[in-house]
């Protein structure tokens, strides 16, 4: 049984376990493992993935690793730290566990915590250039350093911004989970 299944659902959704886990991956990505891009839902993925590791070998940026139960997971703190959407993991996989490539690769997005230097009045634009989608911008603010502004509609979840932040202020979020937590 995976750890996420052994946790009471409410507590898992509220993220109470996230802060007790100290690995950098968990700090940046949360407790929930991220499957390769375009993967089907987690339950079907676990049922049909044979754990052959072909996708891990094929990944051009080396962000895929054997995770919990030896199933492939994305770890944005490994390799080049970002997904280029090269689709190698999808095409090499012999199993029918990937959605059409015309669909969004992922549904996670990012958020910026209070650790962001601009929120402490310190000039920093380290993450801006890392975002090819231009989802990260900086707004000139009168009397303050330029403040970071995220447009999540443009974010594709590539993870490139995570490694660019000197204070690890950028983290992965799951908008669906956030919505569910608000209802609990
Ligand atoms: S799309 Fe390419 S870079 Fe992204 S996880 Fe798959 S193999 Fe790696
Ligand atoms: S290539 Fe497919 S079956 Fe093999 S480990 Fe990766 S996702 Fe699972
Ligand atoms: S995850 Fe990728 S697309 Fe989203 S804000 Fe970060 S760099 Fe931009």
Coordinates of N, CA and C and ligand atoms in Angstrom, one line a residue:
X1 N 0.9 -1.2 0.0 CA 0.0 0.0 0.0 C 0.9 1.3 0.0
X2 N 0.6 2.2 -0.9 CA 1.4 3.4 -0.9 C 1.1 4.3 0.3
X3 N 2.1 5.1 0.7 CA 1.8 5.9 1.9 C 0.6 6.8 1.7
X4 N 0.4 7.3 0.5 CA -0.7 8.2 0.3 C -2.1 7.5 0.6
X5 N -2.1 6.2 0.3 CA -3.3 5.5 0.5 C -3.5 5.1 2.0
X6 N -2.4 5.1 2.8 CA -2.5 4.7 4.2 C -2.8 5.9 5.0
X7 N -2.8 7.1 4.5 CA -3.2 8.3 5.2 C -4.6 8.5 5.2
X8 N -5.2 9.0 6.3 CA -6.6 9.4 6.3 C -6.8 10.5 5.2
X9 N -7.8 10.3 4.4 CA -7.9 11.2 3.2 C -8.0 12.7 3.5
X10 N -8.7 13.0 4.6 CA -8.9 14.4 4.9 C -7.5 15.1 5.3
X11 N -6.8 14.3 6.1 CA -5.5 14.8 6.6 C -4.5 14.9 5.4
X12 N -4.6 14.0 4.5 CA -3.8 14.0 3.3 C -4.1 15.2 2.5
X13 N -5.4 15.5 2.3 CA -5.8 16.6 1.4 C -5.4 17.9 2.1
X14 N -5.4 18.0 3.4 CA -5.1 19.2 4.1 C -3.6 19.4 4.1
X15 N -2.8 18.4 3.7 CA -1.4 18.6 3.6 C -0.7 18.6 4.9
X16 N -1.3 18.0 6.0 CA -0.7 18.0 7.3 C 0.6 17.2 7.3
X17 N 0.7 16.3 6.4 CA 1.9 15.5 6.4 C 3.0 16.1 5.7
X18 N 2.7 17.1 4.8 CA 3.7 17.6 3.9 C 4.9 18.2 4.7
X19 N 4.5 19.0 5.8 CA 5.6 19.7 6.5 C 6.5 18.8 7.3
X20 N 6.0 17.6 7.6 CA 6.8 16.7 8.5 C 7.8 15.9 7.6
X21 N 7.7 16.0 6.3 CA 8.6 15.3 5.5 C 9.6 16.2 4.9
X22 N 10.9 15.9 5.1 CA 11.9 16.9 4.9 C 12.6 16.8 3.6
X23 N 12.3 15.8 2.7 CA 13.1 15.7 1.5 C 12.8 16.9 0.6
X24 N 13.8 17.3 -0.1 CA 13.6 18.5 -1.0 C 12.5 18.3 -2.0
X25 N 12.4 17.0 -2.5 CA 11.4 16.8 -3.5 C 10.0 17.0 -2.9
X26 N 9.8 16.5 -1.6 CA 8.5 16.6 -1.0 C 8.3 18.1 -0.7
X27 N 9.3 18.8 -0.2 CA 9.1 20.2 0.1 C 8.7 21.0 -1.2
X28 N 9.2 20.6 -2.3 CA 8.8 21.4 -3.5 C 7.6 20.9 -4.2
X29 N 7.4 19.5 -4.1 CA 6.3 18.9 -4.9 C 5.1 18.4 -4.1
X30 N 5.3 18.4 -2.8 CA 4.2 17.8 -2.0 C 4.4 16.3 -1.9
X31 N 3.5 15.7 -1.2 CA 3.5 14.3 -0.8 C 3.1 13.4 -2.0
X32 N 2.3 14.0 -2.9 CA 1.7 13.2 -4.0 C 2.8 13.1 -5.1
X33 N 3.1 11.8 -5.5 CA 4.1 11.6 -6.6 C 3.5 12.2 -7.9
X34 N 4.4 12.8 -8.7 CA 3.9 13.3 -10.0 C 4.3 12.2 -11.1
X35 N 3.3 11.7 -11.8 CA 3.6 10.7 -12.8 C 4.1 11.4 -14.1
X36 N 4.7 10.7 -15.0 CA 5.1 11.3 -16.2 C 4.0 12.1 -16.9
X37 N 4.4 13.1 -17.8 CA 3.4 13.9 -18.4 C 2.4 13.0 -19.3
X38 N 1.2 13.4 -19.3 CA 0.1 12.8 -20.1 C -0.3 11.5 -19.5
X39 N 0.2 11.1 -18.3 CA -0.2 9.8 -17.7 C -1.7 9.9 -17.4
X40 N -2.3 8.7 -17.4 CA -3.7 8.6 -17.1 C -3.8 8.8 -15.5
X41 N -5.0 8.7 -15.0 CA -5.2 8.9 -13.6 C -4.4 7.8 -12.8
X42 N -4.0 8.2 -11.6 CA -3.0 7.4 -10.8 C -3.5 6.0 -10.6
X43 N -4.7 5.8 -10.3 CA -5.2 4.4 -10.1 C -5.0 3.5 -11.3
X44 N -5.3 4.0 -12.5 CA -5.1 3.2 -13.7 C -3.6 3.0 -14.0
X45 N -2.9 4.1 -13.7 CA -1.5 4.1 -14.0 C -0.8 2.9 -13.1
X46 N -1.2 2.9 -11.9 CA -0.6 1.9 -11.0 C -1.0 0.5 -11.4
X47 N -2.2 0.4 -11.9 CA -2.7 -1.0 -12.3 C -2.0 -1.5 -13.5
X48 N -1.7 -0.6 -14.5 CA -1.2 -1.0 -15.8 C 0.3 -0.8 -16.0
X49 N 0.9 0.0 -15.2 CA 2.4 0.2 -15.4 C 3.1 -1.0 -14.9
X50 N 4.0 -1.6 -15.8 CA 4.7 -2.8 -15.4 C 6.0 -2.5 -14.7
X51 N 6.3 -1.2 -14.5 CA 7.6 -0.8 -13.8 C 8.8 -1.2 -14.5
X52 N 8.7 -1.2 -15.8 CA 9.8 -1.7 -16.7 C 11.0 -0.7 -16.7
X53 N 10.7 0.6 -16.4 CA 11.7 1.6 -16.3 C 12.1 2.2 -17.7
X54 N 11.5 1.8 -18.8 CA 11.9 2.3 -20.1 C 11.7 3.8 -20.2
X55 N 10.7 4.4 -19.5 CA 10.5 5.8 -19.6 C 11.6 6.5 -18.8
X56 N 12.0 5.9 -17.7 CA 13.1 6.5 -16.9 C 14.4 6.6 -17.8
X57 N 14.7 5.5 -18.5 CA 15.9 5.5 -19.4 C 15.7 6.5 -20.5
X58 N 14.5 6.7 -21.0 CA 14.3 7.6 -22.2 C 14.3 9.1 -21.9
X59 N 14.0 9.4 -20.6 CA 13.8 10.8 -20.3 C 15.1 11.7 -20.6
X60 N 14.9 12.7 -21.5 CA 16.1 13.4 -21.9 C 16.6 14.4 -20.9
X61 N 15.8 14.7 -19.9 CA 16.3 15.6 -18.9 C 16.5 14.9 -17.5
X62 N 16.3 13.6 -17.5 CA 16.6 12.8 -16.3 C 15.8 13.2 -15.1
X63 N 14.6 13.6 -15.3 CA 13.8 14.0 -14.1 C 12.9 12.8 -13.7
X64 N 12.9 11.7 -14.5 CA 12.1 10.6 -14.1 C 13.0 9.6 -13.2
X65 N 12.4 9.2 -12.1 CA 13.1 8.3 -11.2 C 12.2 7.2 -10.8
X66 N 12.7 6.1 -10.3 CA 11.9 5.0 -9.7 C 11.4 5.6 -8.3
X67 N 10.1 5.7 -8.2 CA 9.6 6.3 -6.9 C 9.0 5.2 -6.1
X68 N 8.0 5.6 -5.3 CA 7.3 4.7 -4.4 C 6.8 3.5 -5.1
X69 N 7.2 2.3 -4.6 CA 6.8 1.0 -5.3 C 7.4 0.8 -6.6
X70 N 8.5 1.5 -6.9 CA 9.2 1.4 -8.2 C 8.5 1.9 -9.4
X71 N 7.4 2.7 -9.1 CA 6.7 3.3 -10.2 C 7.4 4.6 -10.6
X72 N 7.4 5.0 -11.9 CA 8.1 6.2 -12.3 C 7.4 7.4 -11.7
X73 N 8.3 8.3 -11.2 CA 7.8 9.6 -10.7 C 8.7 10.7 -11.3
X74 N 8.1 11.9 -11.4 CA 8.9 13.1 -11.8 C 9.5 13.7 -10.5
X75 N 10.8 13.9 -10.5 CA 11.4 14.7 -9.4 C 12.1 15.9 -10.0
X76 N 11.5 17.0 -9.8 CA 12.1 18.2 -10.5 C 13.4 18.7 -9.8
X77 N 13.9 18.0 -8.8 CA 15.2 18.3 -8.2 C 16.2 17.4 -8.7
X78 N 15.9 16.6 -9.7 CA 16.9 15.7 -10.4 C 17.2 16.2 -11.8
X79 N 18.3 15.7 -12.3 CA 18.7 15.9 -13.7 C 18.7 17.4 -14.0
X80 N 18.1 17.8 -15.2 CA 18.1 19.2 -15.6 C 16.9 19.9 -14.9
X81 N 16.1 19.2 -14.1 CA 15.1 19.9 -13.3 C 13.9 20.4 -14.0
X82 N 13.7 20.0 -15.2 CA 12.5 20.5 -15.9 C 12.1 19.5 -17.0
X83 N 10.9 19.5 -17.4 CA 10.4 18.7 -18.5 C 10.3 19.5 -19.8
X84 N 10.9 19.0 -20.8 CA 10.8 19.7 -22.1 C 9.7 19.2 -23.0
X85 N 8.9 18.3 -22.4 CA 7.7 17.7 -23.2 C 8.2 17.1 -24.5
X86 N 9.3 16.4 -24.4 CA 9.9 15.7 -25.6 C 9.1 14.5 -26.0
X87 N 8.2 14.0 -25.1 CA 7.3 12.9 -25.3 C 8.0 11.5 -25.4
X88 N 9.3 11.5 -25.1 CA 10.0 10.2 -25.2 C 9.4 9.2 -24.3
X89 N 9.1 9.6 -23.0 CA 8.5 8.7 -22.1 C 7.2 8.1 -22.6
X90 N 6.4 8.9 -23.3 CA 5.2 8.4 -23.8 C 5.4 7.4 -24.9
X91 N 6.2 7.8 -25.8 CA 6.4 6.9 -27.0 C 7.1 5.6 -26.7
X92 N 7.9 5.6 -25.7 CA 8.7 4.4 -25.4 C 7.8 3.4 -24.6
X93 N 6.8 3.9 -23.9 CA 6.0 3.0 -23.0 C 5.1 2.0 -23.8
X94 N 5.2 0.7 -23.5 CA 4.4 -0.3 -24.2 C 3.0 -0.4 -23.7
X95 N 2.7 0.3 -22.6 CA 1.4 0.2 -22.0 C 0.4 1.3 -22.4
X96 N -0.9 1.0 -22.4 CA -1.8 2.1 -22.8 C -2.2 3.0 -21.6
X97 N -1.2 3.7 -21.1 CA -1.4 4.4 -19.8 C -1.1 5.9 -20.0
X98 N -1.2 6.4 -21.3 CA -1.0 7.8 -21.5 C -2.2 8.4 -22.3
X99 N -2.6 9.6 -21.9 CA -3.7 10.2 -22.6 C -3.2 10.8 -23.9
X100 N -4.1 11.2 -24.8 CA -3.7 11.8 -26.1 C -2.8 13.0 -25.9
X101 N -1.9 13.2 -26.7 CA -0.9 14.3 -26.6 C -1.5 15.6 -26.9
X102 N -2.7 15.6 -27.4 CA -3.4 16.9 -27.6 C -4.0 17.5 -26.3
X103 N -4.0 16.6 -25.3 CA -4.5 17.1 -24.0 C -3.4 17.7 -23.2
X104 N -3.7 18.5 -22.1 CA -2.7 19.1 -21.3 C -1.8 18.0 -20.7
X105 N -0.5 18.2 -20.6 CA 0.4 17.2 -20.1 C 0.1 16.9 -18.6
X106 N -0.1 18.0 -17.8 CA -0.3 17.9 -16.4 C -1.4 18.9 -15.9
X107 N -1.9 18.6 -14.7 CA -2.8 19.6 -14.1 C -2.3 20.3 -12.9
X108 N -1.1 19.9 -12.5 CA -0.5 20.7 -11.4 C 0.0 22.1 -11.9
X109 N 0.2 23.0 -11.0 CA 0.7 24.3 -11.3 C 1.7 24.7 -10.3
X110 N 2.0 25.9 -10.1 CA 3.0 26.4 -9.1 C 2.4 27.5 -8.3
X111 N 3.0 27.7 -7.1 CA 2.6 28.9 -6.3 C 3.9 29.4 -5.7
X112 N 3.9 30.7 -5.3 CA 5.1 31.3 -4.7 C 4.8 31.6 -3.2
X113 N 5.7 31.1 -2.4 CA 5.4 31.3 -0.9 C 6.0 32.6 -0.4
X114 N 5.8 32.8 0.9 CA 6.3 34.1 1.5 C 7.8 34.1 1.5
X115 N 8.5 33.0 1.2 CA 9.9 33.0 1.2 C 10.5 33.7 0.0
X116 N 9.6 34.1 -1.0 CA 10.1 34.9 -2.2 C 10.8 36.2 -1.7
X117 N 11.9 36.4 -2.3 CA 12.7 37.6 -1.8 C 12.0 38.9 -2.1
X118 N 11.2 39.0 -3.2 CA 10.5 40.2 -3.5 C 9.5 40.6 -2.4
X119 N 9.0 39.5 -1.7 CA 8.0 39.8 -0.7 C 8.7 40.3 0.6
X120 N 10.0 40.2 0.6 CA 10.8 40.8 1.8 C 11.5 42.1 1.4
X121 N 11.1 42.6 0.2 CA 11.6 43.9 -0.2 C 13.0 43.8 -0.9
X122 N 13.4 42.6 -1.3 CA 14.7 42.4 -1.9 C 14.5 42.1 -3.4
X123 N 15.2 42.9 -4.3 CA 15.1 42.7 -5.7 C 15.5 41.3 -6.2
X124 N 14.7 40.6 -6.9 CA 15.1 39.3 -7.5 C 14.2 39.0 -8.6
X125 N 14.7 38.6 -9.7 CA 13.9 38.2 -10.9 C 14.5 36.9 -11.4
X126 N 15.1 36.0 -10.5 CA 15.8 34.8 -11.0 C 14.8 33.9 -11.8
X127 N 13.6 33.8 -11.4 CA 12.7 32.8 -12.0 C 12.1 33.3 -13.3
X128 N 12.1 34.6 -13.6 CA 11.4 35.1 -14.8 C 12.0 34.5 -16.1
X129 N 13.3 34.5 -16.2 CA 13.8 34.0 -17.5 C 13.6 32.5 -17.6
X130 N 13.4 31.7 -16.5 CA 13.3 30.3 -16.6 C 12.0 29.9 -17.2
X131 N 11.0 30.8 -17.3 CA 9.7 30.4 -17.7 C 9.4 30.7 -19.2
X132 N 9.5 29.7 -20.0 CA 9.3 29.9 -21.5 C 7.9 30.4 -21.8
X133 N 7.0 30.0 -20.9 CA 5.6 30.3 -21.1 C 5.2 31.7 -20.8
X134 N 6.2 32.4 -20.2 CA 5.9 33.8 -19.7 C 4.8 33.8 -18.7
X135 N 4.7 32.8 -17.9 CA 3.6 32.7 -16.9 C 4.1 33.5 -15.6
X136 N 5.4 33.8 -15.5 CA 5.9 34.6 -14.4 C 6.3 36.0 -14.9
X137 N 5.8 37.0 -14.3 CA 6.1 38.3 -14.7 C 6.4 39.1 -13.4
X138 N 7.0 40.3 -13.6 CA 7.2 41.2 -12.5 C 6.5 42.5 -12.7
X139 N 5.7 42.9 -11.7 CA 5.0 44.1 -11.9 C 5.7 45.3 -11.1
X140 N 6.0 46.3 -11.8 CA 6.6 47.5 -11.1 C 5.6 48.0 -10.1
X141 N 6.1 48.2 -8.9 CA 5.3 48.6 -7.8 C 5.9 49.9 -7.2
X142 N 5.1 50.9 -7.1 CA 5.5 52.2 -6.6 C 6.1 52.1 -5.1
X143 N 7.3 52.5 -5.0 CA 7.9 52.5 -3.6 C 8.4 51.2 -3.2
X144 N 8.3 50.1 -4.0 CA 8.7 48.8 -3.6 C 9.5 48.2 -4.8
X145 N 10.2 47.1 -4.5 CA 10.8 46.3 -5.6 C 9.7 45.7 -6.4
X146 N 10.0 45.4 -7.7 CA 8.9 44.8 -8.6 C 8.4 43.5 -7.9
X147 N 7.1 43.3 -7.9 CA 6.5 42.1 -7.3 C 6.2 41.0 -8.3
X148 N 6.4 39.8 -7.9 CA 6.2 38.7 -8.8 C 4.7 38.5 -9.0
X149 N 4.3 38.1 -10.3 CA 2.9 37.9 -10.6 C 2.9 36.6 -11.5
X150 N 2.0 35.7 -11.0 CA 1.9 34.4 -11.7 C 0.6 34.3 -12.5
X151 N 0.7 33.9 -13.8 CA -0.6 33.7 -14.5 C -0.7 32.1 -14.7
X152 N -1.4 31.5 -13.9 CA -1.5 30.0 -13.9 C -2.1 29.5 -15.2
X153 N -2.9 30.3 -15.9 CA -3.5 29.8 -17.1 C -2.4 29.6 -18.2
X154 N -1.3 30.2 -18.1 CA -0.2 30.0 -19.0 C 0.8 29.0 -18.5
X155 N 0.7 28.5 -17.3 CA 1.7 27.6 -16.7 C 1.4 26.2 -17.2
X156 N 2.4 25.5 -17.7 CA 2.2 24.1 -18.2 C 2.8 23.1 -17.2
X157 N 3.3 23.6 -16.0 CA 3.8 22.6 -15.0 C 5.2 22.1 -15.3
X158 N 5.9 22.7 -16.2 CA 7.2 22.1 -16.6 C 8.3 22.0 -15.5
X159 N 8.1 22.8 -14.4 CA 9.0 22.8 -13.3 C 10.3 23.6 -13.4
X160 N 10.5 24.2 -14.5 CA 11.8 25.0 -14.7 C 12.0 26.0 -13.7
X161 N 11.0 26.7 -13.2 CA 11.1 27.8 -12.2 C 11.6 27.3 -10.9
X162 N 11.3 26.1 -10.5 CA 11.6 25.6 -9.1 C 13.1 25.7 -8.8
X163 N 13.9 25.3 -9.7 CA 15.3 25.3 -9.5 C 16.0 26.7 -9.6
X164 N 15.2 27.6 -10.2 CA 15.8 28.9 -10.4 C 15.7 29.8 -9.2
X165 N 14.9 29.4 -8.2 CA 14.6 30.2 -7.0 C 15.7 30.0 -6.0
X166 N 16.4 31.0 -5.5 CA 17.5 30.8 -4.5 C 16.9 30.5 -3.1
X167 N 15.6 30.8 -2.9 CA 15.1 30.5 -1.6 C 14.1 29.3 -1.6
X168 N 14.0 28.6 -2.7 CA 13.0 27.5 -2.9 C 11.6 28.0 -2.6
X169 N 11.3 29.2 -3.0 CA 9.9 29.7 -2.7 C 8.9 29.2 -3.6
X170 N 9.3 28.6 -4.7 CA 8.3 28.1 -5.7 C 8.0 26.7 -5.5
X171 N 6.7 26.3 -5.4 CA 6.3 25.0 -5.1 C 5.2 24.5 -6.0
X172 N 5.1 23.2 -6.2 CA 4.0 22.6 -7.0 C 2.7 22.6 -6.2
X173 N 1.6 23.0 -6.9 CA 0.3 22.9 -6.2 C -0.6 22.1 -7.2
X174 N -1.7 21.6 -6.6 CA -2.7 20.9 -7.3 C -4.0 21.6 -7.2
X175 N -4.3 22.4 -8.2 CA -5.5 23.3 -8.0 C -6.8 22.5 -7.6
X176 N -6.9 21.3 -8.2 CA -8.1 20.5 -7.8 C -8.1 20.1 -6.4
X177 N -7.0 19.8 -5.8 CA -6.9 19.4 -4.4 C -7.2 20.7 -3.5
X178 N -6.6 21.8 -4.0 CA -6.9 23.1 -3.2 C -8.4 23.3 -3.1
X179 N -9.0 23.2 -4.3 CA -10.5 23.4 -4.3 C -11.2 22.4 -3.3
X180 N -10.7 21.1 -3.4 CA -11.4 20.1 -2.5 C -11.1 20.5 -1.0
X181 N -9.9 21.0 -0.7 CA -9.6 21.3 0.7 C -10.5 22.4 1.2
X182 N -10.8 23.4 0.3 CA -11.7 24.5 0.7 C -13.1 24.0 1.1
X183 N -13.5 22.8 0.6 CA -14.8 22.4 0.8 C -14.9 21.5 2.1
X184 N -13.7 21.1 2.6 CA -13.7 20.2 3.8 C -14.0 20.9 5.1
Ligands
LIG1 S1 8.4 14.4 -21.8 FE1 10.6 14.1 -22.1 S2 11.6 15.5 -20.5 FE2 9.4 15.3 -20.0 S3 9.3 13.5 -18.5 FE3 8.9 12.7 -20.5 S4 10.9 12.0 -21.3 FE4 11.3 13.4 -19.6
LIG2 S1 7.7 2.7 -19.7 FE1 5.5 2.6 -19.2 S2 5.2 0.6 -18.2 FE2 7.4 1.1 -18.2 S3 7.8 2.0 -16.2 FE3 7.4 3.7 -17.7 S4 5.2 4.1 -17.5 FE4 5.6 2.1 -16.6
LIG3 S1 6.2 25.5 -14.0 FE1 7.1 26.1 -16.0 S2 5.4 27.1 -17.1 FE2 4.8 27.0 -14.9 S3 5.5 29.0 -14.0 FE3 7.2 27.5 -13.7 S4 8.6 27.7 -15.5 FE4 6.6 28.7 -16.0

